[in-house]
Coordinates of C-alpha atoms and ligand atoms in Angstrom, one line a residue:
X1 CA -132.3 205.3 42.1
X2 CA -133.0 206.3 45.9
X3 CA -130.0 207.4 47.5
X4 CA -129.1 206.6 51.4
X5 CA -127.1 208.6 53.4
X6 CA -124.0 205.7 52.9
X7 CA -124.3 206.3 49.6
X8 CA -124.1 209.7 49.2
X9 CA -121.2 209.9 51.8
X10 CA -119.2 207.1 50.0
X11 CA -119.2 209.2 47.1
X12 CA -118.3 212.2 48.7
X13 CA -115.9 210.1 50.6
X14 CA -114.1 209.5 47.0
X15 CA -114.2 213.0 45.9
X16 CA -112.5 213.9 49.0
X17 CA -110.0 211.2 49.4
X18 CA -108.3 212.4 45.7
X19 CA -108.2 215.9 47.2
X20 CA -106.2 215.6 50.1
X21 CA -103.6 213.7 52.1
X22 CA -103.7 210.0 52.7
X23 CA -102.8 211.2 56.1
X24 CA -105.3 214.3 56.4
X25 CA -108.4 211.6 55.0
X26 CA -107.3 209.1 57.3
X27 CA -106.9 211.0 60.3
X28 CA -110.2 213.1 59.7
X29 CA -112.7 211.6 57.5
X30 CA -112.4 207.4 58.2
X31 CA -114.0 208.0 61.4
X32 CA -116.9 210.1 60.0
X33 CA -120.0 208.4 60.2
X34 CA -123.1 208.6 57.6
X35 CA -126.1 208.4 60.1
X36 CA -129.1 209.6 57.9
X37 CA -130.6 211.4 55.1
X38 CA -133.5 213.8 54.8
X39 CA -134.2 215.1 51.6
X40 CA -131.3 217.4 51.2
X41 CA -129.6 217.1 54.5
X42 CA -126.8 214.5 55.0
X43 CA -126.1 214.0 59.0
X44 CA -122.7 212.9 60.0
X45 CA -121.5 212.1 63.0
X46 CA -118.1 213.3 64.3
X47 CA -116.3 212.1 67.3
X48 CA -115.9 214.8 69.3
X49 CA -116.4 218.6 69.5
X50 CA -112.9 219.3 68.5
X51 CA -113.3 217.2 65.4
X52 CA -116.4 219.1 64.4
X53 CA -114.7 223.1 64.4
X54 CA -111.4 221.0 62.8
X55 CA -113.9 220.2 59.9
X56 CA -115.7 223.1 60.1
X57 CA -111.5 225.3 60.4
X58 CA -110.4 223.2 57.5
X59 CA -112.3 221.2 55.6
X60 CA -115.6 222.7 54.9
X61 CA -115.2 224.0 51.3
X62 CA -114.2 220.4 50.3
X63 CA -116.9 218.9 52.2
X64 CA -119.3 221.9 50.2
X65 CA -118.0 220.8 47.2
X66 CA -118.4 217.5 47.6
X67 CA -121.8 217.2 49.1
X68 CA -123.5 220.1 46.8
X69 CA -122.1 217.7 43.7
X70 CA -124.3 214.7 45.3
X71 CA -127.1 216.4 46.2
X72 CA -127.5 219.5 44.3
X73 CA -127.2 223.6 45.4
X74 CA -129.7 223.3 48.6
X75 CA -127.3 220.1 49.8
X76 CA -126.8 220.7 54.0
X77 CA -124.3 219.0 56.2
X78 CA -125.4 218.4 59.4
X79 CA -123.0 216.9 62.6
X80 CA -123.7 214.9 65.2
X81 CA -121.1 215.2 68.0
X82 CA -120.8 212.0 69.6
X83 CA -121.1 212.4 73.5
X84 CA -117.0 212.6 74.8
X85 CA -117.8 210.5 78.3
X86 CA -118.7 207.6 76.1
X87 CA -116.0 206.3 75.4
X88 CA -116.5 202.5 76.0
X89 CA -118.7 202.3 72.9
X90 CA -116.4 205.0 71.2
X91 CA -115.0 204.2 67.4
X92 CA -111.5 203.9 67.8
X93 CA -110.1 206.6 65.9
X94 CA -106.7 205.4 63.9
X95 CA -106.4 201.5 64.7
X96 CA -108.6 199.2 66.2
X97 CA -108.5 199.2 70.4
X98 CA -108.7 196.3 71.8
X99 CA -112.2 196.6 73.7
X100 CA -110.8 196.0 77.2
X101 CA -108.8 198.6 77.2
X102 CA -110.9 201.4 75.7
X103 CA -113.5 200.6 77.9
X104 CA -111.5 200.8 80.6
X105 CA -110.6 204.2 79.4
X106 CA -113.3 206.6 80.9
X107 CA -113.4 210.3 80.6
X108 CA -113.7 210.5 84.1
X109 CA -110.5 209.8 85.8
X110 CA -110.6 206.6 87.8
X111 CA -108.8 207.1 90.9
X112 CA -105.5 205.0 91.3
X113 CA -105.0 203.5 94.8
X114 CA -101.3 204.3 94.0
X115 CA -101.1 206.5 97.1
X116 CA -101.5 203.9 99.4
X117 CA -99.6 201.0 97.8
X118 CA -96.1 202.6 98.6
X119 CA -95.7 204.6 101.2
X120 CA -91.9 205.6 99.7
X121 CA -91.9 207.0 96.4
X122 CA -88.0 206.8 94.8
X123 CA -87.4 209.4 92.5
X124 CA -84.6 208.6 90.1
X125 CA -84.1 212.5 89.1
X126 CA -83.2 212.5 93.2
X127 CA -80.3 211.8 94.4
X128 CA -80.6 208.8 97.1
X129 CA -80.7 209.8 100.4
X130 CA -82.7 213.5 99.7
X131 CA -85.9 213.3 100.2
X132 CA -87.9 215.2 97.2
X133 CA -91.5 214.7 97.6
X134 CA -92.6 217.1 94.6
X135 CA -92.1 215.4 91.1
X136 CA -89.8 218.4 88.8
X137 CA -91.8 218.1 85.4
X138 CA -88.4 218.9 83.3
X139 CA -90.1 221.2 81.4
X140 CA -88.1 224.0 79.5
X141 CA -91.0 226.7 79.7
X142 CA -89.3 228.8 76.6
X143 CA -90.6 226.5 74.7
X144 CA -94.2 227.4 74.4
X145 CA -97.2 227.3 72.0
X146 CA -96.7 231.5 71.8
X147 CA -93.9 230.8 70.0
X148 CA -94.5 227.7 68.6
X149 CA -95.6 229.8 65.4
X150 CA -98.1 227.8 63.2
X151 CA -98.1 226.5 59.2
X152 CA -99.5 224.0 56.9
X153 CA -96.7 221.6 57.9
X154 CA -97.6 221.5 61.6
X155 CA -101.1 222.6 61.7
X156 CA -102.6 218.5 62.4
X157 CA -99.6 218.0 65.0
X158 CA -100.0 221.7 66.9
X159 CA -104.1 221.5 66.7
X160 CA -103.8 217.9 68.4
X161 CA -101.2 219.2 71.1
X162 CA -103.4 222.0 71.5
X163 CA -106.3 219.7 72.3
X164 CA -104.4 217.2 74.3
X165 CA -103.4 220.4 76.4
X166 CA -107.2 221.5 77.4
X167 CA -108.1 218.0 78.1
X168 CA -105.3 215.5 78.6
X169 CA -106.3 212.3 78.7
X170 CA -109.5 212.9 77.8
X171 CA -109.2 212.7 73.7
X172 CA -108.8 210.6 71.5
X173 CA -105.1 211.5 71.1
X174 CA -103.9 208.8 73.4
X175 CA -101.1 208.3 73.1
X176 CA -100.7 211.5 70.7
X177 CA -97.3 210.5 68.5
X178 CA -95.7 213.6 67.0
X179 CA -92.9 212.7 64.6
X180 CA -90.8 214.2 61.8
X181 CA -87.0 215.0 60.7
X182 CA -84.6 216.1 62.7
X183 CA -84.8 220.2 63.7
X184 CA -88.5 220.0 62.5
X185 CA -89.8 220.8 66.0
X186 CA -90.9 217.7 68.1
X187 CA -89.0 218.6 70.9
X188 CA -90.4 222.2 71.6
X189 CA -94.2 221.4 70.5
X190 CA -93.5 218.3 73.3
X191 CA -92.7 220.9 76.1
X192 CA -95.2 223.4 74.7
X193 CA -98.2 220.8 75.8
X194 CA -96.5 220.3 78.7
X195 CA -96.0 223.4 79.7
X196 CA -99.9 224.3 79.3
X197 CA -101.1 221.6 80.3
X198 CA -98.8 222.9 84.1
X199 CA -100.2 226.3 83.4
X200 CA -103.6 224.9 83.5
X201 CA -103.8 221.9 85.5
X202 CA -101.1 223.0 87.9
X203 CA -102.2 219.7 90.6
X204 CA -101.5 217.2 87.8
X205 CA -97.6 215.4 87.7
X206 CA -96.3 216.0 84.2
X207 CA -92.9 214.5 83.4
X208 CA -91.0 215.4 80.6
X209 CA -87.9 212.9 79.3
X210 CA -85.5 211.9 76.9
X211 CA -85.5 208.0 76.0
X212 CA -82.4 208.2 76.2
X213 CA -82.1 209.3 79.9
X214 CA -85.5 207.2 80.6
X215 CA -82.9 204.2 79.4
X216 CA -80.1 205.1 81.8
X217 CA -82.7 205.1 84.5
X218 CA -83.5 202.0 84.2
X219 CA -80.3 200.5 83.6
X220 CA -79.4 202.2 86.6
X221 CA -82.5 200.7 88.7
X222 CA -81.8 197.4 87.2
X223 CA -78.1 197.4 88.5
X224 CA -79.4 198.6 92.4
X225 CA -81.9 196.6 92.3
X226 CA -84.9 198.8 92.3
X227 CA -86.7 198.2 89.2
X228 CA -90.2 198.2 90.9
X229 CA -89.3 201.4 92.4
X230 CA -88.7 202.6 89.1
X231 CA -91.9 201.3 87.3
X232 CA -93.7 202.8 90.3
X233 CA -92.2 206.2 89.9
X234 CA -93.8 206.9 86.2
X235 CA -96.6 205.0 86.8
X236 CA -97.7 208.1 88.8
X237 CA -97.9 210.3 86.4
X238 CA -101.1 212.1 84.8
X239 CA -99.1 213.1 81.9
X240 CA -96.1 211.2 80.4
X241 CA -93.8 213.1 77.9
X242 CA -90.8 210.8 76.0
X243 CA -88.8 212.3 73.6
X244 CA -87.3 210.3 70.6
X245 CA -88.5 206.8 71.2
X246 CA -86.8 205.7 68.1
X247 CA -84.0 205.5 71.0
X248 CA -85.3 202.7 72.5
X249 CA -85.0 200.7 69.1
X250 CA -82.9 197.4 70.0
X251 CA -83.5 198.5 73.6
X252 CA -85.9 194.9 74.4
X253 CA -85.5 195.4 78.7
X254 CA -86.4 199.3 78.3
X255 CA -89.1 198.4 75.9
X256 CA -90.7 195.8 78.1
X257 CA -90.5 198.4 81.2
X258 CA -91.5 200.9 79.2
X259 CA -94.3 199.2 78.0
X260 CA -95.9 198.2 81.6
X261 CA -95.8 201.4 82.0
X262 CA -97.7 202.8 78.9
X263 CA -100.2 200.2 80.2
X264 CA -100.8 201.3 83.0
X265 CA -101.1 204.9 82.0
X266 CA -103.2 204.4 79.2
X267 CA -105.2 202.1 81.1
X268 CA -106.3 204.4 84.0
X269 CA -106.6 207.4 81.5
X270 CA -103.1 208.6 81.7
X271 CA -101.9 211.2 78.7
X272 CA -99.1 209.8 77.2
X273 CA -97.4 212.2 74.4
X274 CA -94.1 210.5 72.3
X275 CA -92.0 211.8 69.5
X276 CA -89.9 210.2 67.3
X277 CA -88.2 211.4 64.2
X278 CA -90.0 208.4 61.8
X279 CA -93.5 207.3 61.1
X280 CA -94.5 204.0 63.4
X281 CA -94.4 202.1 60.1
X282 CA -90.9 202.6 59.6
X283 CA -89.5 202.0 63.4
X284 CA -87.0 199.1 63.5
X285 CA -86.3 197.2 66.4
X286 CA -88.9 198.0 68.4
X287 CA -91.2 195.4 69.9
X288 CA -95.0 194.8 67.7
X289 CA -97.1 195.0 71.0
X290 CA -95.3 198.3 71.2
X291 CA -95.7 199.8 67.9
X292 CA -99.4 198.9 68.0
X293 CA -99.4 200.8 70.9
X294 CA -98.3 203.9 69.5
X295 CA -100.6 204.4 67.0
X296 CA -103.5 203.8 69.3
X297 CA -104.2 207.4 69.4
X298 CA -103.1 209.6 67.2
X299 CA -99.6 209.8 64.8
X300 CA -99.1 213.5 63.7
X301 CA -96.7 214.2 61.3
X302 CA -94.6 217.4 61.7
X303 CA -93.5 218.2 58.3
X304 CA -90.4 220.9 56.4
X305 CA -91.8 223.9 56.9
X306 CA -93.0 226.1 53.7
X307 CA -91.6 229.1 52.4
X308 CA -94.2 231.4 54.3
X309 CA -93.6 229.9 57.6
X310 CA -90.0 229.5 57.6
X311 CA -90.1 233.4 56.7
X312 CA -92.3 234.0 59.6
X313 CA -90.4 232.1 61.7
X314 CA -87.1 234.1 60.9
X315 CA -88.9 237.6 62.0
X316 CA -90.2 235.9 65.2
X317 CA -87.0 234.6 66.1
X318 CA -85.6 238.3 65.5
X319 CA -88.6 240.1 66.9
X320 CA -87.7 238.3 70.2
X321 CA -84.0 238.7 69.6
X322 CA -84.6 242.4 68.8
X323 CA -82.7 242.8 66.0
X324 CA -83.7 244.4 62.4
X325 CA -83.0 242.7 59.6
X326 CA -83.3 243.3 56.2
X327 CA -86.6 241.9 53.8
X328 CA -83.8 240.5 51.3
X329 CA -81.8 238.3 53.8
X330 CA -85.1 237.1 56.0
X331 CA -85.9 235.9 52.0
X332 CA -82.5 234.6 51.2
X333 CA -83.0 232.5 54.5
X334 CA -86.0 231.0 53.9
X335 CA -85.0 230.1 50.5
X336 CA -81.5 228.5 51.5
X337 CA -82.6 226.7 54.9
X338 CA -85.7 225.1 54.1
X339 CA -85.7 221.4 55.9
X340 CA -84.4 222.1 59.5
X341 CA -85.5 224.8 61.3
X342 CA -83.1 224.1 64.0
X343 CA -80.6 225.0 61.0
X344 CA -82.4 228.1 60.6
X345 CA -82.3 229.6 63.7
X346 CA -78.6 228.5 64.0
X347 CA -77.9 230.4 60.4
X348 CA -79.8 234.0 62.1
X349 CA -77.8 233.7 65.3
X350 CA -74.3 233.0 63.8
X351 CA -75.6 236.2 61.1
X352 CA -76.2 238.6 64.3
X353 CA -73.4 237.6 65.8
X354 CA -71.0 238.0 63.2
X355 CA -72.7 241.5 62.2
X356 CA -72.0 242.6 66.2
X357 CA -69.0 241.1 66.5
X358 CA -67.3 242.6 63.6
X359 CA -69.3 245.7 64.1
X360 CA -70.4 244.8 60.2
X361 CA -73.5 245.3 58.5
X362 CA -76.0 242.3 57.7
X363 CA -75.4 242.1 54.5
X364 CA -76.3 239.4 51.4
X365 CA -72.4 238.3 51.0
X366 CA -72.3 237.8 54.6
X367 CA -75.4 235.6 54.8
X368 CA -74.4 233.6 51.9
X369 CA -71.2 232.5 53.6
X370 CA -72.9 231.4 56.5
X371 CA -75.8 230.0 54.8
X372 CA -73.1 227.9 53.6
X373 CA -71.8 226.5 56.9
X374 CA -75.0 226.0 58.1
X375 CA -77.2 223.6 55.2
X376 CA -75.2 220.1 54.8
X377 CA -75.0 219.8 51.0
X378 CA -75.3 216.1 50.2
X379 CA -72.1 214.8 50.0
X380 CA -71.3 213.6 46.5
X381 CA -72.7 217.0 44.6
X382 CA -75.1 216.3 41.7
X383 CA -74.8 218.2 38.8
X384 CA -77.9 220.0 37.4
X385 CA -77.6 217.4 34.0
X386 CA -77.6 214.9 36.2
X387 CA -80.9 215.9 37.9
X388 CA -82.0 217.0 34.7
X389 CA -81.5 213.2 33.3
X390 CA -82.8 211.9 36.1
X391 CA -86.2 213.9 36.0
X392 CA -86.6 213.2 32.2
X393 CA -86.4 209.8 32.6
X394 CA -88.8 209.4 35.4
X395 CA -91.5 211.4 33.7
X396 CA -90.0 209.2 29.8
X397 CA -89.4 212.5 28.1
X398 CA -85.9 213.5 27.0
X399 CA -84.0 216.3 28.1
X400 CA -85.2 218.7 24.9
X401 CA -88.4 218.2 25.7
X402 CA -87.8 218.9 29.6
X403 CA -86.2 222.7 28.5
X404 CA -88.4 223.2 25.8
X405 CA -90.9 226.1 25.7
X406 CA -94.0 224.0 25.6
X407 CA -96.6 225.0 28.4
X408 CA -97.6 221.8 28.5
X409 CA -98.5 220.7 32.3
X410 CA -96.4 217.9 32.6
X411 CA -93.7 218.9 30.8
X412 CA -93.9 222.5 32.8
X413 CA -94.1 220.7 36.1
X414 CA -90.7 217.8 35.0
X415 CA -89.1 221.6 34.6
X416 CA -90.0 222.7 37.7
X417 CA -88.8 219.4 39.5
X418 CA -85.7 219.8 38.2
X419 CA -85.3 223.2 38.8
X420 CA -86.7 222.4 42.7
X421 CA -84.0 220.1 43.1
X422 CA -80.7 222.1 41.3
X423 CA -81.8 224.5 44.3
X424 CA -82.0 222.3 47.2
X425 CA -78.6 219.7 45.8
X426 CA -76.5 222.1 44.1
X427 CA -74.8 225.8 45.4
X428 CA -75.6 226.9 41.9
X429 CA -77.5 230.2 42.2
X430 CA -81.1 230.7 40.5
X431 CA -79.6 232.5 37.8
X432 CA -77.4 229.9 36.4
X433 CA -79.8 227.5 37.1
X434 CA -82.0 229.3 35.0
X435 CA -79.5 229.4 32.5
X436 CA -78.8 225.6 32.9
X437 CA -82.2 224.6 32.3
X438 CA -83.8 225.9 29.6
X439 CA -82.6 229.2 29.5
X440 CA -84.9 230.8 32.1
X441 CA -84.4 234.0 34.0
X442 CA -84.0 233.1 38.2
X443 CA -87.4 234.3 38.7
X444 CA -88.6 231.1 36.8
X445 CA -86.6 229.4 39.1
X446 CA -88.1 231.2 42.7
X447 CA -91.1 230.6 41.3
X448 CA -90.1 227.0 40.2
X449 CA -89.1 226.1 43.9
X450 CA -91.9 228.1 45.5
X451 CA -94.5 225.9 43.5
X452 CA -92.6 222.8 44.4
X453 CA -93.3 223.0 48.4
X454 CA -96.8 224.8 47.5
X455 CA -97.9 221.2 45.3
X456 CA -96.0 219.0 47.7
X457 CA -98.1 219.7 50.4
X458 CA -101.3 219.9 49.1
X459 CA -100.9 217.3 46.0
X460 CA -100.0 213.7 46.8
X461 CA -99.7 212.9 43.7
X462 CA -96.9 215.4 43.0
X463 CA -95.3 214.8 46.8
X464 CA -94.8 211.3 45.6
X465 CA -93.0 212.4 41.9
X466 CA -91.1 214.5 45.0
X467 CA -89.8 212.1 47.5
X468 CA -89.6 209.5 44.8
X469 CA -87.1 212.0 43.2
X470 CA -85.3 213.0 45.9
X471 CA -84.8 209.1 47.0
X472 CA -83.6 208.6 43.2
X473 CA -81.4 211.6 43.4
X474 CA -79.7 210.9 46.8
X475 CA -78.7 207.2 46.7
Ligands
LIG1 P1 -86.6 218.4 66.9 O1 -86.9 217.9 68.3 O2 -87.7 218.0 65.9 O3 -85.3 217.9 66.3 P2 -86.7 221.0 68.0 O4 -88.0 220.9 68.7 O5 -85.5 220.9 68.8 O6 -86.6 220.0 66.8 O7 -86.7 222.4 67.2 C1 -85.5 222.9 66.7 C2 -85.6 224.4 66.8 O8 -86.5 225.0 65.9 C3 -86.0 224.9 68.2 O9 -85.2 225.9 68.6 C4 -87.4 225.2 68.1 O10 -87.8 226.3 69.0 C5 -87.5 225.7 66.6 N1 -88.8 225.5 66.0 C6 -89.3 224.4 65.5 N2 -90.5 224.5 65.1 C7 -90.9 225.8 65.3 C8 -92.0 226.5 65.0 N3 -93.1 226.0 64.4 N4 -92.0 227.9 65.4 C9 -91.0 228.4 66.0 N5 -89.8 227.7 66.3 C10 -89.8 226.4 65.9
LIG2 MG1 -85.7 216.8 69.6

């Protein structure tokens, strides 16, 4: 049997695929190509440079594995970068891009006769009447990639930022979506690109904006009459930043503005960078020429932070505060806030305050009662036989076997489930939920919940027993 380089990538293709995200293959292995095969050497080619060190940063040991089991110990991996300037014959890198447009897209910027067209340019941040040539990019600059601190659940969404940064317009990440749950982040990675992207490229017009105040704009222009003047204004941008699309759901005249202008920008090789706080798939209300728009470029999912990056989080966020804190409470933090990090950061400011205020020390008590204000407990509580039912029966085992000693995988993993979620949907503490399930000591637990996130991000088989859990759980 003589093996071709398709071959031998297809396989490794399917090795890889059951070892990572859906996400993660999509996003970084569909638009590998196989180009040929010399005895042990498998050449690939890769999109851009960027792609290349992200494979190399992330993804070689898997690719080791996977190439070493096709063709043997002396199995190599070359890449083939394929030229960035090249874009007209470029593979589209998520969806399929209408040719027209991508090869209208060149590295190099084409130069818009935009100067020229309109003497006037009508700002709507301006007030009428006072004349403000230079364009204020509404960037908040404490909101940086410094402190914009880096973990598995952000790593894809920060790296493409990062990129889009050095070289906007100019990737593949056109527009570059970042979405995710509220508190998660998209609003301070949005200003973080934009605020490098000013500190690098000072001459280009950035503009950062809510959809939400992009929509009063244009209502605004549409009542005085100016809604050219208004199209024309954020046509001239080099790099567009909205915040929370989702907003325009329902929205159709700010949708239909909004997408002449996405156009246009895209089309003369414009960055555009959106957030919203759901996956494209799951928008409603928003126009299909628009959706397939968005996922043009690249949708980057910012996820719930894990336990070690909500703990480094907490000491940045005191570091820069200052303040000291005990090991214990940064722990009991992370372990209590674990899906907003807005939440988080509200918890360690209310906890300093109180502590100056009432000249008290930081102490365990005192960060349990304000741990308590600050995490919205679903609203109907579950009890932990409740989730304990609920867990059995997805997994078809009764609630014995669930507590029983066995070390059985499954079974140990239906226990740990149910122990993940008594933490996150009940005030009980780890001890009694110990107690409650199988009479384990609360180290069980912490190690229950801390296995939980660990297999949830890099398992998709186990995230899906997760959220389909959690969806069971919170109807
Ligand atoms: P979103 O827009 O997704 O609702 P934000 O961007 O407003 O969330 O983030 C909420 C808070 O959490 C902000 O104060 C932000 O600085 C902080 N934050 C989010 N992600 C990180 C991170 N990776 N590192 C440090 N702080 C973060
Ligand atoms: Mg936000």
């Amino acid at each position: 049997m003589s093996k071709t380089a398709e071959t031998v990538w297809s396989n490794c293709l399917s090795f890889i695929e059951d070892n990572i995200s859906t996400q993660a293959y999509k996003t970084w292995f569909e638009p590998i190509k196989a180009v040929k095969l010399n005895d042990n050497a498998l050449s690939i080619q890769v999109p851009s440079k960027f792609f290349y060190e992200w494979l190399e940063e992330h993804y070689v040991k898997l690719l080791k594995v996977a190439l070493t089991k096709e063709l043997g110990a002396k199995a190599k991996l070359v890449y083939i970068i394929k030229m960035e300037n090249t874009y007209g014959n470029k593979q589209p890198f998520t969806e399929k891009i209408p040719s027209s447009n991508r090869s209208q897209m060149k590295d190099q910027e084409v130069d818009v006769p935009l100067k020229n067209k309109s003497p006037e340019l009508k700002n709507p941040f301006v007030i009428p009447g006072i004349r403000n040539v230079k364009i204020e990019s509404q960037l908040n600059p404490n909101y940086s990639f410094d402190n914009f601190l880096e973990g598995e659940s952000n790593r894809l969404a920060r790296s493409a930022g990062y990129a889009v940064a050095n070289k906007p317009g100019g990737t593949s990440f056109n527009p570059l979506l970042i979405f995710g749950g509220v508190g998660l982040g998209k609003t301070h990675l949005a200003h973080a690109i934009g605020v490098e992207i000013k500190e690098k490229y000072p001459e280009k017009t950035v503009l950062y904006i809510s959809a939400e105040k992009f929509t009063q704009q244009y209502i605004e222009s549409v009542k005085k009459n100016n809604r050219n003047d208004f199209i024309h204004f954020y046509q001239i941008m080099d790099v567009l930043i909205v915040d929370d699309i989702q907003l325009l759901s329902g929205k159709a005249g700010t949708q239909d503005v909004f997408f002449h202008i996405f156009n246009h920008l895209h089309q003369n090789g414009k960055q555009v960078i959106l957030t919203s706080d759901k996956a494209p798939v799951d928008m409603i209300d928003i126009e299909q020429r628009l959706l397939s728009r968005f996922k043009w470029g690249l949708s980057a999912e910012l996820n719930h932070p894990d336990y070690d990056t909500r703990v480094a989080i907490i000491k940045n966020k005191l570091y820069r505060d200052g303040v000291e804190m005990p090991e214990d409470i940064v722990e009991f933090l992370a372990n209590n806030i674990k899906t907003n990090i807005r939440e988080l950061e509200g918890a360690i400011i209310s906890l300093i305050a109180h502590s100056s205020f009432n000249k008290r020390e930081i102490t365990i008590d005192l960060a349990k009662k304000i741990v308590d204000n600050y995490v919205k407990y679903t609203k109907r509580e579950v009890s932990i036989d409740y989730i304990q039912k609920i867990v059995s029966d997805y997994f078809q085992m009764d609630v014995d076997t669930l507590q029983s000693k066995t070390r059985k995988r499954h079974i140990v993993q239906a226990r740990q489930l149910a122990m993940f979620f008594a933490k996150k949907f009940t005030k009980a503490s780890l001890a009694s939920i110990g107690s409650q399930i199988g009479q384990r000591d609360h180290a069980t637990v912490l190690h229950a919940c801390k296995t939980v996130d660990n297999l949830s991000s890099t398992d998709k088989q186990f995230k899906k027993y997760v959220d389909d859990l959690n969806k069971k759980l919170t109807l």
